[in-house]
Short mmCIF file of C-alpha atoms and ligand atoms in Angstrom, two decimals:
data_model
loop_
_atom_site.label_atom_id
_atom_site.label_comp_id
_atom_site.label_asym_id
_atom_site.label_seq_id
_atom_site.Cartn_x
_atom_site.Cartn_y
_atom_site.Cartn_z
CA MET A 1 151.14 -67.93 11.34
CA SER A 2 147.82 -66.49 10.41
CA ARG A 3 147.42 -63.48 8.21
CA ARG A 4 144.08 -61.75 8.49
CA PRO A 5 142.53 -61.09 5.08
CA LEU A 6 142.30 -57.46 3.96
CA ILE A 7 139.89 -56.20 1.32
CA ALA A 8 140.76 -52.66 0.27
CA GLY A 9 138.72 -50.41 -2.00
CA ASN A 10 140.68 -47.79 -3.94
CA TRP A 11 138.14 -45.26 -5.14
CA LYS A 12 140.82 -43.45 -7.20
CA MET A 13 139.65 -40.04 -8.56
CA ASN A 14 135.99 -41.03 -8.48
CA THR A 15 132.95 -40.01 -6.38
CA THR A 16 131.35 -36.70 -5.66
CA ARG A 17 131.12 -35.86 -1.98
CA ASN A 18 127.58 -37.24 -1.94
CA ASP A 19 128.64 -40.42 -3.75
CA ALA A 20 131.43 -40.92 -1.24
CA LEU A 21 129.09 -40.46 1.71
CA ALA A 22 126.49 -42.80 0.23
CA LEU A 23 129.12 -45.47 -0.39
CA ALA A 24 130.49 -45.09 3.14
CA SER A 25 127.00 -45.36 4.61
CA ALA A 26 126.15 -48.45 2.58
CA LEU A 27 129.30 -50.19 3.84
CA THR A 28 128.66 -49.06 7.40
CA ASP A 29 125.11 -50.42 7.32
CA ALA A 30 126.23 -53.82 6.03
CA ASP A 31 126.89 -56.83 8.22
CA LEU A 32 130.63 -57.29 7.73
CA PRO A 33 132.25 -60.64 8.53
CA GLN A 34 134.41 -60.65 11.67
CA ASN A 35 137.36 -62.48 10.11
CA VAL A 36 138.35 -59.82 7.58
CA ASP A 37 139.75 -56.29 7.59
CA VAL A 38 137.91 -53.91 5.28
CA ALA A 39 139.45 -50.60 4.18
CA VAL A 40 138.40 -47.79 1.85
CA PHE A 41 140.58 -45.18 0.16
CA PRO A 42 138.47 -42.20 -0.96
CA PRO A 43 139.89 -39.13 -2.72
CA SER A 44 141.80 -37.27 0.02
CA ILE A 45 139.44 -34.31 -0.09
CA TRP A 46 136.59 -36.55 1.13
CA ILE A 47 138.50 -38.45 3.83
CA GLU A 48 137.28 -36.31 6.70
CA ALA A 49 133.63 -36.52 5.60
CA VAL A 50 133.88 -40.25 4.94
CA ARG A 51 135.43 -40.73 8.36
CA ARG A 52 132.32 -39.29 9.98
CA ALA A 53 130.04 -41.55 7.94
CA LEU A 54 132.07 -44.72 8.34
CA GLY A 55 131.64 -47.38 11.02
CA GLN A 56 134.48 -47.84 13.50
CA ASP A 57 135.31 -51.30 12.19
CA ILE A 58 136.16 -50.13 8.64
CA HIS A 59 139.68 -48.88 8.03
CA LEU A 60 140.18 -45.62 6.17
CA GLY A 61 143.12 -44.46 4.12
CA ALA A 62 144.55 -42.05 1.56
CA GLN A 63 145.71 -42.93 -1.95
CA ASP A 64 149.15 -41.35 -1.54
CA CYS A 65 151.30 -39.43 0.92
CA SER A 66 154.40 -37.30 0.75
CA ALA A 67 157.80 -38.78 1.55
CA GLU A 68 158.55 -35.52 3.38
CA VAL A 69 157.48 -34.67 6.91
CA LYS A 70 156.55 -30.98 6.48
CA GLY A 71 157.50 -27.79 4.72
CA ALA A 72 157.51 -26.24 1.27
CA PHE A 73 155.99 -29.07 -0.77
CA THR A 74 153.03 -27.49 -2.53
CA GLY A 75 150.15 -29.83 -3.17
CA GLN A 76 151.53 -32.68 -1.11
CA VAL A 77 150.02 -34.13 2.06
CA ALA A 78 152.24 -35.45 4.84
CA ALA A 79 151.69 -38.83 6.44
CA VAL A 80 151.50 -37.19 9.88
CA GLN A 81 148.68 -34.96 8.60
CA LEU A 82 146.81 -37.98 7.25
CA ARG A 83 147.29 -39.77 10.55
CA GLU A 84 144.94 -37.23 12.16
CA LEU A 85 142.17 -38.56 9.91
CA CYS A 86 142.89 -42.14 8.92
CA ASP A 87 145.05 -45.19 9.60
CA MET A 88 146.26 -46.45 6.20
CA VAL A 89 147.75 -45.14 2.96
CA ILE A 90 148.41 -46.56 -0.49
CA VAL A 91 151.87 -45.76 -1.84
CA GLY A 92 153.46 -46.51 -5.19
CA HIS A 93 150.28 -47.22 -7.11
CA SER A 94 151.20 -47.76 -10.77
CA GLU A 95 149.05 -44.77 -11.74
CA ARG A 96 151.30 -42.57 -9.60
CA ARG A 97 154.45 -44.26 -10.85
CA ARG A 98 153.15 -43.50 -14.37
CA ASP A 99 151.58 -40.04 -13.94
CA ALA A 100 153.79 -38.56 -11.23
CA TYR A 101 156.98 -40.36 -12.33
CA GLU A 102 157.44 -41.94 -8.91
CA SER A 103 160.62 -44.02 -8.70
CA ASP A 104 161.13 -47.22 -6.70
CA GLU A 105 163.31 -45.20 -4.31
CA LEU A 106 160.61 -42.55 -3.75
CA VAL A 107 157.95 -45.21 -3.17
CA GLY A 108 160.21 -46.77 -0.52
CA ARG A 109 160.62 -43.39 1.19
CA LYS A 110 156.85 -42.86 1.16
CA ALA A 111 156.29 -46.27 2.78
CA ALA A 112 158.88 -45.39 5.44
CA ALA A 113 157.25 -41.97 6.05
CA ALA A 114 153.86 -43.63 6.45
CA LEU A 115 155.19 -46.12 8.99
CA ALA A 116 157.02 -43.39 10.92
CA ALA A 117 153.73 -41.48 11.18
CA GLY A 118 151.82 -44.52 12.44
CA LEU A 119 149.98 -45.29 9.20
CA THR A 120 149.86 -48.76 7.66
CA PRO A 121 151.15 -48.45 4.10
CA ILE A 122 149.89 -50.60 1.25
CA ALA A 123 152.90 -50.43 -1.06
CA CYS A 124 152.08 -51.39 -4.64
CA VAL A 125 154.30 -53.25 -7.09
CA GLY A 126 153.63 -54.70 -10.52
CA GLU A 127 154.95 -55.06 -14.03
CA SER A 128 153.82 -53.79 -17.43
CA LEU A 129 152.66 -56.15 -20.18
CA GLU A 130 155.84 -55.46 -22.10
CA VAL A 131 157.95 -56.52 -19.13
CA ARG A 132 155.86 -59.66 -18.57
CA GLU A 133 156.08 -60.69 -22.20
CA ALA A 134 159.85 -60.19 -22.11
CA GLY A 135 160.03 -62.65 -19.18
CA GLU A 136 161.26 -59.89 -16.85
CA ALA A 137 158.30 -59.65 -14.46
CA GLU A 138 160.12 -61.12 -11.44
CA ASN A 139 163.18 -58.94 -12.04
CA VAL A 140 161.14 -55.76 -12.14
CA VAL A 141 158.83 -56.64 -9.25
CA GLY A 142 161.80 -57.93 -7.25
CA SER A 143 163.56 -54.55 -7.57
CA GLN A 144 160.41 -52.71 -6.54
CA VAL A 145 160.09 -54.93 -3.45
CA ASP A 146 163.79 -54.52 -2.58
CA ALA A 147 163.47 -50.71 -2.63
CA ILE A 148 160.51 -50.82 -0.24
CA VAL A 149 162.10 -53.34 2.14
CA GLN A 150 165.37 -51.42 2.18
CA ALA A 151 163.66 -48.09 2.90
CA ILE A 152 161.55 -49.36 5.78
CA GLY A 153 164.44 -51.11 7.53
CA ASP A 154 163.60 -53.35 10.45
CA VAL A 155 159.93 -52.43 10.90
CA PRO A 156 158.06 -55.65 11.77
CA ALA A 157 156.60 -57.19 8.64
CA SER A 158 153.13 -57.32 10.18
CA GLU A 159 152.97 -53.50 10.12
CA PHE A 160 152.96 -53.03 6.36
CA VAL A 161 151.11 -54.49 3.40
CA LEU A 162 152.23 -55.09 -0.17
CA ALA A 163 149.94 -55.23 -3.18
CA TYR A 164 150.78 -56.98 -6.42
CA GLU A 165 148.97 -55.13 -9.18
CA PRO A 166 150.10 -56.09 -12.69
CA ILE A 167 149.65 -52.92 -14.75
CA TRP A 168 148.05 -54.83 -17.63
CA ALA A 169 145.29 -56.07 -15.34
CA ILE A 170 144.28 -52.69 -13.88
CA GLY A 171 140.99 -51.37 -15.18
CA THR A 172 141.24 -53.57 -18.26
CA GLY A 173 138.93 -56.43 -17.36
CA ARG A 174 141.92 -58.67 -18.11
CA SER A 175 142.59 -60.05 -14.65
CA ALA A 176 145.65 -62.17 -13.90
CA SER A 177 144.95 -65.87 -13.54
CA SER A 178 144.79 -66.96 -9.91
CA GLU A 179 147.87 -69.14 -10.58
CA ASP A 180 149.87 -66.14 -11.88
CA ALA A 181 148.74 -64.06 -8.90
CA GLN A 182 149.75 -66.84 -6.48
CA SER A 183 153.09 -67.35 -8.16
CA MET A 184 154.03 -63.66 -8.03
CA CYS A 185 152.75 -63.19 -4.47
CA ALA A 186 154.83 -66.21 -3.37
CA PHE A 187 157.84 -64.73 -5.14
CA ILE A 188 157.30 -61.37 -3.40
CA ARG A 189 157.02 -63.12 -0.02
CA SER A 190 160.28 -64.98 -0.55
CA ARG A 191 161.97 -61.78 -1.70
CA ILE A 192 161.05 -60.01 1.56
CA GLY A 193 163.19 -62.48 3.48
CA ALA A 194 162.78 -63.24 7.18
CA GLY A 195 159.60 -61.16 7.63
CA GLY A 196 157.96 -62.69 4.56
CA PRO A 197 155.60 -65.03 6.40
CA ASP A 198 154.12 -62.10 8.38
CA VAL A 199 153.51 -59.65 5.52
CA ARG A 200 150.06 -59.40 4.03
CA ILE A 201 150.22 -59.45 0.24
CA LEU A 202 147.19 -58.40 -1.79
CA TYR A 203 146.35 -58.97 -5.43
CA GLY A 204 144.78 -56.14 -7.46
CA GLY A 205 143.67 -55.80 -11.07
CA SER A 206 140.13 -56.26 -12.42
CA VAL A 207 138.91 -57.98 -9.26
CA VAL A 208 135.14 -58.57 -9.34
CA PRO A 209 132.82 -60.70 -7.21
CA ASP A 210 133.10 -63.60 -9.67
CA ASN A 211 136.88 -63.95 -9.49
CA ALA A 212 137.55 -62.82 -5.89
CA GLY A 213 137.17 -66.27 -4.33
CA ALA A 214 139.72 -67.84 -6.66
CA TYR A 215 142.39 -65.33 -5.65
CA LEU A 216 141.57 -65.58 -1.96
CA ALA A 217 141.92 -69.37 -2.12
CA GLN A 218 145.62 -69.00 -3.01
CA ALA A 219 148.10 -69.63 -0.20
CA ASP A 220 150.05 -66.39 -0.66
CA VAL A 221 147.20 -64.03 -1.56
CA ASP A 222 146.05 -62.42 1.70
CA GLY A 223 143.49 -60.04 0.29
CA LEU A 224 142.50 -57.84 -2.60
CA LEU A 225 142.99 -54.24 -3.70
CA VAL A 226 139.86 -53.40 -5.64
CA GLY A 227 139.37 -50.44 -7.99
CA GLY A 228 136.25 -50.23 -10.15
CA ALA A 229 134.23 -52.80 -8.21
CA SER A 230 134.81 -50.90 -4.95
CA LEU A 231 132.65 -48.04 -6.24
CA LYS A 232 129.51 -50.16 -6.08
CA ALA A 233 128.63 -51.14 -2.52
CA ASP A 234 126.93 -54.40 -3.53
CA GLN A 235 129.94 -55.54 -5.57
CA PHE A 236 132.47 -54.55 -2.93
CA LEU A 237 130.45 -56.29 -0.23
CA ALA A 238 130.22 -59.42 -2.38
CA ILE A 239 134.03 -59.38 -2.66
CA VAL A 240 134.32 -58.98 1.12
CA ALA A 241 131.94 -61.92 1.54
CA ALA A 242 134.25 -64.10 -0.58
CA CYS A 243 136.81 -64.13 2.27
P1 LIG B 301 140.57 -52.21 -11.02
O1 LIG B 301 140.00 -53.12 -9.97
O2 LIG B 301 139.60 -51.19 -11.51
O3 LIG B 301 141.23 -52.99 -12.12
O4 LIG B 301 141.73 -51.36 -10.30
C1 LIG B 301 142.70 -52.03 -9.57
C2 LIG B 301 143.50 -51.02 -8.85
O5 LIG B 301 144.29 -50.30 -9.45
C3 LIG B 301 143.31 -50.90 -7.40
O6 LIG B 301 144.30 -50.10 -6.82
#
C-alpha cells in the first residue's frame, strides 16, 4: 500500500484575479517534486482563469459544490459544472459548516455528488476546542466520518480524500501537535473500515513550512490542507518540498 502525498492549498475568499494568476504562475514555474500531488483551490470565480495559467501537473479544485445536480438552487454550483473546469472539490470545510450551517448529512451528499460527477472530493472533518476539551473529539469526528462514508457507499477508497482540520487550529497559529494529528488521522482511518488503508487523509490547521515535515512524517498523515501559507508561493512551495 502506498498513498501518494497530496499538498492542497485552500485560498479561501482571498486573492484578486491578478493575485490568483500570479500565484498560479509562480507555482507553474516552480520545479515540483515528482512524488507528490499538488492542488490549489482558488475562489470559484477565478477557477477558469487559474486553469489557463496553471501547469498540467497541478490539480485544480473548488472550495465547495452543491449536493444537487441541477435546477433552481440560486447561488449554488453543481459538481458536474465544476467538472468542466477542474478535477477536485473541498466539501464540508468547517467554515461552511459554521457559516452555511452545513450538516454532516449534507456534507456526505456533497461528497457523493462530487464523486458522481467525476471530481475527487476532499471531505473535511474536525472538532471545536470545546468538544476537544470535553474529551468528545473522537465521537464528533467519528460521526462526521460515518456520514461521509455512508453517503458515498461503495466508491473505492482511493477515489476520495479526507482532511482532519481541528477548528481550533485553523487560522489561529495554534497548530495541533504532530502526535495529536497522527492519532486522529489513525482513528479516522480505522473508522472508515475496509477501505481505510487506501484513503488519503490530510491534516490542516496552521500548517507552515516549519511544521509541515513533522506532520508528513506521521504514518497516517498523507498530506496537508494549507490555508494562509498557500497564499504565498514561496511558503506553499516550501511545504510541498517537505514531502
Ligand atoms: P490555515 O492554514 O490558515 O490555518 O487554514 C487551514 C484551512 O482551513 C485549510 O482548509
